[in-house]
mmCIF file of C-alpha atoms in Angstrom:
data_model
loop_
_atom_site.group_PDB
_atom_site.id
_atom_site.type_symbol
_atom_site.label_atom_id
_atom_site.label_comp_id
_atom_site.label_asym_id
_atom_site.label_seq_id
_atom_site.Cartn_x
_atom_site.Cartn_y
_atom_site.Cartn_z
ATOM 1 C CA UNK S 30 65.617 120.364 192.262
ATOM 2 C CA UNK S 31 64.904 117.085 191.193
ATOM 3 C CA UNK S 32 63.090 114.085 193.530
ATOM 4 C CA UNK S 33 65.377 111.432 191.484
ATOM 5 C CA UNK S 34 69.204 111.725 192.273
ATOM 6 C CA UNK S 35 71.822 109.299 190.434
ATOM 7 C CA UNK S 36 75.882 110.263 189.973
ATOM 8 C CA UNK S 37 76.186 111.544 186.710
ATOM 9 C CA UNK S 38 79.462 110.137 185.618
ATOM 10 C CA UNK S 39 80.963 106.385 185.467
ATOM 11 C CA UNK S 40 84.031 105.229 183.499
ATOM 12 C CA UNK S 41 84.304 101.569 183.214
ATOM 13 C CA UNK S 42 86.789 99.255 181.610
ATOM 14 C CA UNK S 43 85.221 96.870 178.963
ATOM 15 C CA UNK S 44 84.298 93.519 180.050
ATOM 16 C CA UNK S 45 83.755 94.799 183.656
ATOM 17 C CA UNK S 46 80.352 95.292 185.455
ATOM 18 C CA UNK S 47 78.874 98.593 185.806
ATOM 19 C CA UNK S 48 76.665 99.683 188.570
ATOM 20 C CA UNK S 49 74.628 102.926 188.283
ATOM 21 C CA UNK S 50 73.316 104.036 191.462
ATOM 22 C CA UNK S 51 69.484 105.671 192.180
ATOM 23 C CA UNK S 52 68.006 107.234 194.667
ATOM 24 C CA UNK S 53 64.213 108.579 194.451
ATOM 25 C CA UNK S 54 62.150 110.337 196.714
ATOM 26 C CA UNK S 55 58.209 109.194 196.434
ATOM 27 C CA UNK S 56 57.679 106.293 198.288
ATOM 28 C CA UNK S 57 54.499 105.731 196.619
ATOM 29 C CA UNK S 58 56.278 105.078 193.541
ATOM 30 C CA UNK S 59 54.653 101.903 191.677
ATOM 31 C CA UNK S 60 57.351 101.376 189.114
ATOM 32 C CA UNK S 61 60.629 102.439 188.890
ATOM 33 C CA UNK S 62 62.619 102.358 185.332
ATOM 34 C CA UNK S 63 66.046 102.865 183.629
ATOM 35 C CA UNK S 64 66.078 104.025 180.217
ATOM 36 C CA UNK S 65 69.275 104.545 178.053
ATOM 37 C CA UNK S 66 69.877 107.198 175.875
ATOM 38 C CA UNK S 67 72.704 107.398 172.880
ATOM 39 C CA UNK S 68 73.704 110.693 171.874
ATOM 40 C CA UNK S 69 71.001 112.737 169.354
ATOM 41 C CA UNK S 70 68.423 110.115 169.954
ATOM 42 C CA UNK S 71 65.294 109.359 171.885
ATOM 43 C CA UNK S 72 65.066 106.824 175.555
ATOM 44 C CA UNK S 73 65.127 103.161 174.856
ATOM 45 C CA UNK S 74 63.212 101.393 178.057
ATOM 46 C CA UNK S 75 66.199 99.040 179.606
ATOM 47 C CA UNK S 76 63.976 97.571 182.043
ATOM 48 C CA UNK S 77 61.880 98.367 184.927
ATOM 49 C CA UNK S 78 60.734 96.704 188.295
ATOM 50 C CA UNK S 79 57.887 97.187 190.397
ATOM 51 C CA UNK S 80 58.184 98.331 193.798
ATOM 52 C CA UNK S 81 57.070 95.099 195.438
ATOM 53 C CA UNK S 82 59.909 93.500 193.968
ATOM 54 C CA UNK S 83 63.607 93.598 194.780
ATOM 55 C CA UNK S 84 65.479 92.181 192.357
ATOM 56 C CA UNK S 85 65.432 91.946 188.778
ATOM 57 C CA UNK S 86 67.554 89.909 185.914
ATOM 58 C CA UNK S 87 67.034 90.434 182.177
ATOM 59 C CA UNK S 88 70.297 88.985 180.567
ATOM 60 C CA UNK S 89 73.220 91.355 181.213
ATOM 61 C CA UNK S 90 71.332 93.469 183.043
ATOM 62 C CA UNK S 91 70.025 93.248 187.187
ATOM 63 C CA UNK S 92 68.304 96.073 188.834
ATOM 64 C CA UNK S 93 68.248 96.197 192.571
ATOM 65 C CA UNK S 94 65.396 98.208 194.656
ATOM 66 C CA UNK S 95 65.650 98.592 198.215
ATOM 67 C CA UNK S 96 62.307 100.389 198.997
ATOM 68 C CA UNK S 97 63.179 101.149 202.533
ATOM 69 C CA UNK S 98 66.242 103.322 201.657
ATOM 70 C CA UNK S 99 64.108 104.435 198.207
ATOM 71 C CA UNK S 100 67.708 103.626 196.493
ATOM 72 C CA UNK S 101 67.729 101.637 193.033
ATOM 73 C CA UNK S 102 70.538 100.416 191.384
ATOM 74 C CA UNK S 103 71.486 99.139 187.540
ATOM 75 C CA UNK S 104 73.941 96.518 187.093
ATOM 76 C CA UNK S 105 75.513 96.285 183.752
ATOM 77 C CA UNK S 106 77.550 92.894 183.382
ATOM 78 C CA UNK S 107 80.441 92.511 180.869
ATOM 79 C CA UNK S 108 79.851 96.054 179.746
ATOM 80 C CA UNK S 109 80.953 96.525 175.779
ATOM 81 C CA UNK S 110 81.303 99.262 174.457
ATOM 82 C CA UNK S 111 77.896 99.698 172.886
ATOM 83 C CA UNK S 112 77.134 100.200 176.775
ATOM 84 C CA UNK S 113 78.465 103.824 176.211
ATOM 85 C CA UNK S 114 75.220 106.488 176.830
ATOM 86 C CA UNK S 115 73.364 108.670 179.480
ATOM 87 C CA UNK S 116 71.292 106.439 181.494
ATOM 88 C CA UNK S 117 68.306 107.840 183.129
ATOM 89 C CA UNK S 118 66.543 106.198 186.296
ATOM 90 C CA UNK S 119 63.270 107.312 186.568
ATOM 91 C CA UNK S 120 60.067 106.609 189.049
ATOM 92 C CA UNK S 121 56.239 106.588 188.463
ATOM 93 C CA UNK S 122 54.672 109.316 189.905
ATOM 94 C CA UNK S 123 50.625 109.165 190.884
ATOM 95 C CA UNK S 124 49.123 107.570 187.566
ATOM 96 C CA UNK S 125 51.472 108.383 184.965
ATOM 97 C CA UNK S 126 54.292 110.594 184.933
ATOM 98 C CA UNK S 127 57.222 110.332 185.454
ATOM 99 C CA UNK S 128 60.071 111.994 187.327
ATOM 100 C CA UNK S 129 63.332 111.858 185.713
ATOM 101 C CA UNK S 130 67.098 112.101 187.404
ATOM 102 C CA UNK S 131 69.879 113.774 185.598
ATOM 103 C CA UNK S 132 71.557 110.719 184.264
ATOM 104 C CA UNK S 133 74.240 109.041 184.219
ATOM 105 C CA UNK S 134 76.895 109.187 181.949
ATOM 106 C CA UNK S 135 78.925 106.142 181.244
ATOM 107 C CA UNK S 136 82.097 105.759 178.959
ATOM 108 C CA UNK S 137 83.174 102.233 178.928
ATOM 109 C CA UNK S 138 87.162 102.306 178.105
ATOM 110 C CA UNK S 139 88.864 99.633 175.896
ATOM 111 C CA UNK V 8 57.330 96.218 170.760
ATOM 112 C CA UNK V 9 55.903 99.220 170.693
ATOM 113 C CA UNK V 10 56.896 102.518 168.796
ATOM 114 C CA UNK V 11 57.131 106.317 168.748
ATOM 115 C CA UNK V 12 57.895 107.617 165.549
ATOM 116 C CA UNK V 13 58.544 111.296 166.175
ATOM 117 C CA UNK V 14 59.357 113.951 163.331
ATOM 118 C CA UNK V 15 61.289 115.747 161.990
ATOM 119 C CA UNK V 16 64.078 114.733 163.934
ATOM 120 C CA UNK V 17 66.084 118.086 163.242
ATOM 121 C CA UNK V 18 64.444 121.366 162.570
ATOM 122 C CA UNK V 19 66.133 124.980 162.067
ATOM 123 C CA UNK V 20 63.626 127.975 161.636
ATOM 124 C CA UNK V 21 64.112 131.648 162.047
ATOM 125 C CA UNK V 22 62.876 133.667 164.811
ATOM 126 C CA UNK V 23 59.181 134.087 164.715
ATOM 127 C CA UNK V 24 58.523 131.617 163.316
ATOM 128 C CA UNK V 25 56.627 128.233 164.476
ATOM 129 C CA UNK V 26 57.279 124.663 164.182
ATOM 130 C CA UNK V 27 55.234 121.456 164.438
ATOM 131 C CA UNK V 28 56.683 118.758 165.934
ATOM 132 C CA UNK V 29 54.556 115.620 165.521
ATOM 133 C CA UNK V 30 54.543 112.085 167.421
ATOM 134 C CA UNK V 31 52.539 108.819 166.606
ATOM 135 C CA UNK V 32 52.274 106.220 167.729
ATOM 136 C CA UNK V 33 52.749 102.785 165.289
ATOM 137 C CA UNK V 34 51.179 100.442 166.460
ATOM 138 C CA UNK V 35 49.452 101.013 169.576
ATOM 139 C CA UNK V 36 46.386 103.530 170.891
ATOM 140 C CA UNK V 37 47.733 105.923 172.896
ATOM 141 C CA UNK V 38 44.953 108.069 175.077
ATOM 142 C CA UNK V 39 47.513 110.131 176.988
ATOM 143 C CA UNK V 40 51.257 111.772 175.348
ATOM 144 C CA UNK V 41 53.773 113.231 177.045
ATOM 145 C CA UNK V 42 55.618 115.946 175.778
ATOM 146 C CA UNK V 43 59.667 116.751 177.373
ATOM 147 C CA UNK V 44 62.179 118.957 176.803
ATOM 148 C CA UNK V 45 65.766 118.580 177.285
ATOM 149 C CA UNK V 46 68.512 120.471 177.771
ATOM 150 C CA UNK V 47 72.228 119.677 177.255
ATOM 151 C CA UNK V 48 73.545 117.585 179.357
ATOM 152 C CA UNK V 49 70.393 117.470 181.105
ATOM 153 C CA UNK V 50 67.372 115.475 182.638
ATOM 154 C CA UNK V 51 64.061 115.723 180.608
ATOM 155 C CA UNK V 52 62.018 118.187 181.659
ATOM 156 C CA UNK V 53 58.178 117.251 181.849
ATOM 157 C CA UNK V 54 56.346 120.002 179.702
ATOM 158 C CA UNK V 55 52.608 118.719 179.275
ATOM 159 C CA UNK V 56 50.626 115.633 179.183
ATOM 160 C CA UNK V 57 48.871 115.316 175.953
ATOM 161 C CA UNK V 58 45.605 113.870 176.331
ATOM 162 C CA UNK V 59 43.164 112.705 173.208
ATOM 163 C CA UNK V 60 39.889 114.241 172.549
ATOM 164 C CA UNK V 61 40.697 117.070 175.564
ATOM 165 C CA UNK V 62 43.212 119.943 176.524
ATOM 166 C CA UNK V 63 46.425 118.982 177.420
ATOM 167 C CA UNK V 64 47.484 119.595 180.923
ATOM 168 C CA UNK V 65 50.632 122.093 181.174
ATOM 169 C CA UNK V 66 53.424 121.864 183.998
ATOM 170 C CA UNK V 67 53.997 124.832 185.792
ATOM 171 C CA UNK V 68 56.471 127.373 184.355
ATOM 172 C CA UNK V 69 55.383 126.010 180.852
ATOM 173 C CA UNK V 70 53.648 128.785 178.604
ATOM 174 C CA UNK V 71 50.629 127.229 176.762
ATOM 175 C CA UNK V 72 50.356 129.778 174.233
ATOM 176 C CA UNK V 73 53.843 129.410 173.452
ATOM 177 C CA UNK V 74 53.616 125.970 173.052
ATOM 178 C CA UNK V 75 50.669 124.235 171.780
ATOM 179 C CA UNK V 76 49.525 120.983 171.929
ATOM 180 C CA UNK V 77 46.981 119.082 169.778
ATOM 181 C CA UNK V 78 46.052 114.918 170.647
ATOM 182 C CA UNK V 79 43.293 114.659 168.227
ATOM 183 C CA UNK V 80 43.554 111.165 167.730
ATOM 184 C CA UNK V 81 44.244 108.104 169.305
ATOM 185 C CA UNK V 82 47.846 107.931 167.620
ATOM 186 C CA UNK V 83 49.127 111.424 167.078
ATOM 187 C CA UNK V 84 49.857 114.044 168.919
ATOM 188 C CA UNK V 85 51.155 117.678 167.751
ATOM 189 C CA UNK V 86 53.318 120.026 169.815
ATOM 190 C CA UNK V 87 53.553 123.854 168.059
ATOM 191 C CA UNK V 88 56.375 125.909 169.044
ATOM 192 C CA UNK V 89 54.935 128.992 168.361
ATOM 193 C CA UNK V 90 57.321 132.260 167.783
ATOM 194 C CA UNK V 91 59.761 130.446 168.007
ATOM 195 C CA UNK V 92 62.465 132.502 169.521
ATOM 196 C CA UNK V 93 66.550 131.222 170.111
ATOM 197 C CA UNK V 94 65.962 130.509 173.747
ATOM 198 C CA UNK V 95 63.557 127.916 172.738
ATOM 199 C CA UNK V 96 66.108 125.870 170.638
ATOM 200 C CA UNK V 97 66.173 122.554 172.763
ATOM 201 C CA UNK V 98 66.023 118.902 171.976
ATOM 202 C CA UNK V 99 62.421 117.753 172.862
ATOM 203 C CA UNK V 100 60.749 114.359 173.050
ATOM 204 C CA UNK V 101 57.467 112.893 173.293
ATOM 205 C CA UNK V 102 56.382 109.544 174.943
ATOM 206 C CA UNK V 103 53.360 107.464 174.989
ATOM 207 C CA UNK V 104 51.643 104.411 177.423
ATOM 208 C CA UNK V 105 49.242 101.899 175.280
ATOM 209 C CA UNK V 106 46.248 102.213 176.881
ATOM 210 C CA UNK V 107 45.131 100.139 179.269
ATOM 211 C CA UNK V 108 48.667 99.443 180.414
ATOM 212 C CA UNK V 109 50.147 101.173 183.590
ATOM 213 C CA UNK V 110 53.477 100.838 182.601
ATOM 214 C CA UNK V 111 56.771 101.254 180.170
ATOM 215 C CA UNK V 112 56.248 104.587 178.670
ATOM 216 C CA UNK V 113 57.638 104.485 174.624
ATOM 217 C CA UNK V 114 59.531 107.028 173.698
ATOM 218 C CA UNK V 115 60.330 109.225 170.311
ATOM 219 C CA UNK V 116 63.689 109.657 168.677
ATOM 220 C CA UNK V 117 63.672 113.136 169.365
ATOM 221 C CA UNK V 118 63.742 116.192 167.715
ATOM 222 C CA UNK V 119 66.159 118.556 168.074
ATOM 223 C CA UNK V 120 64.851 122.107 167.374
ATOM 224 C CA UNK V 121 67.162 125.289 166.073
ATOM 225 C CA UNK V 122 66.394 128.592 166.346
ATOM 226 C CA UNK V 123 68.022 131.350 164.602
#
């Protein structure tokens, strides 16, 4: 089984926000990411926050940690429909690897 | 920012036979690659962790006679499918860390392997 556990399907209506909920397992974590994937193609880093932080803002997007309940979350505001991939959340584990959920797969409807 | 260039993106090759799959790095040094394998619809699997100038370190479950990996320089690593057989045919991807940074791992387009 996997240490990283997210839903693994959201529809959303364009121009609403999207949240993408994460929940990981190693406490010692050091970084936690979201990475987007488009269909046939590789992961583009989103964004990522470290653990001592709980909130992060980069334009459209705002991640949410709250260490205590290991649960991360992914706001997408005004989601388009470029939104539309898998999304991955993923945390650090030890030095450098990482530990991958099954993703999230959201359609954003017109 | 930094990038993976991965390649070939798409590959189809009998059974038997073995494909290269390569990944550099553009403009960065990478000391350490990482080397995943995905399935449809599903997470990435971790295979190895490529690391330059030494033998890469294998996950468990992961043959590494089946599936070799070279990092002989500080921008490219190789990953051999060897025999390639149709339960191999996945998608896999390789990622890479700039060294000296401890975080945002860059990742490759892909390539998405078919055996027949």
């Amino acid at each position: 089984g996997e240490d990283v556990e997210q839903s693994l399907f959201l529809s959303v209506r364009e121009g609403d926000s999207s949240v993408i909920n994460c929940t990981y397992t190693d406490s010692s974590s050091t970084y936690l990411y979201w990475y987007k994937q488009e269909p046939g193609a590789g992961l583009q880093l989103l964004t990522y926050i470290f653990s001592n932080m709980d909130m992060k803002q980069d334009q459209r997007l705002t991640v949410l940690l709250n260490k205590k309940d290991k649960h991360l979350s992914l706001r997408i505001a005004d989601t388009q429909t470029g939104d539309s991939a898998i999304y991955f959340c993923a945390e650090s584990i030890g030095d450098y690897k990482l530990s991958f959920g099954a993703g999230t797969t959201v359609t954003v409807r017109a | 920012g930094a990038v993976v260039s991965q390649h070939p993106s798409r590959v189809i090759c009998k059974s038997g036979t073995s494909v290269k799959i390569e990944c550099r790095s553009l403009d960065f040094q990478a000391t350490t690659m990482f080397w995943y394998r995905q399935f449809p619809k599903q997470s990435l699997m971790l295979m190895a962790t490529s690391n330059e100038g030494s033998k890469a370190t294998y996950e468990q479950g992961v043959e590494k006679d089946k599936f070799l990996i070279n990092h002989a320089s500080l921008t490219l690593s190789t990953l051999t499918v060897t025999s390639a057989h149709p339960e191999d045919s996945s998608f896999y991807i390789c990622s890479a860390r700039e060294v000296g940074q401890n975080y945002g791992y860059t990742f490759g387009s892909g390539t998405r392997l078919t055996v027949v």
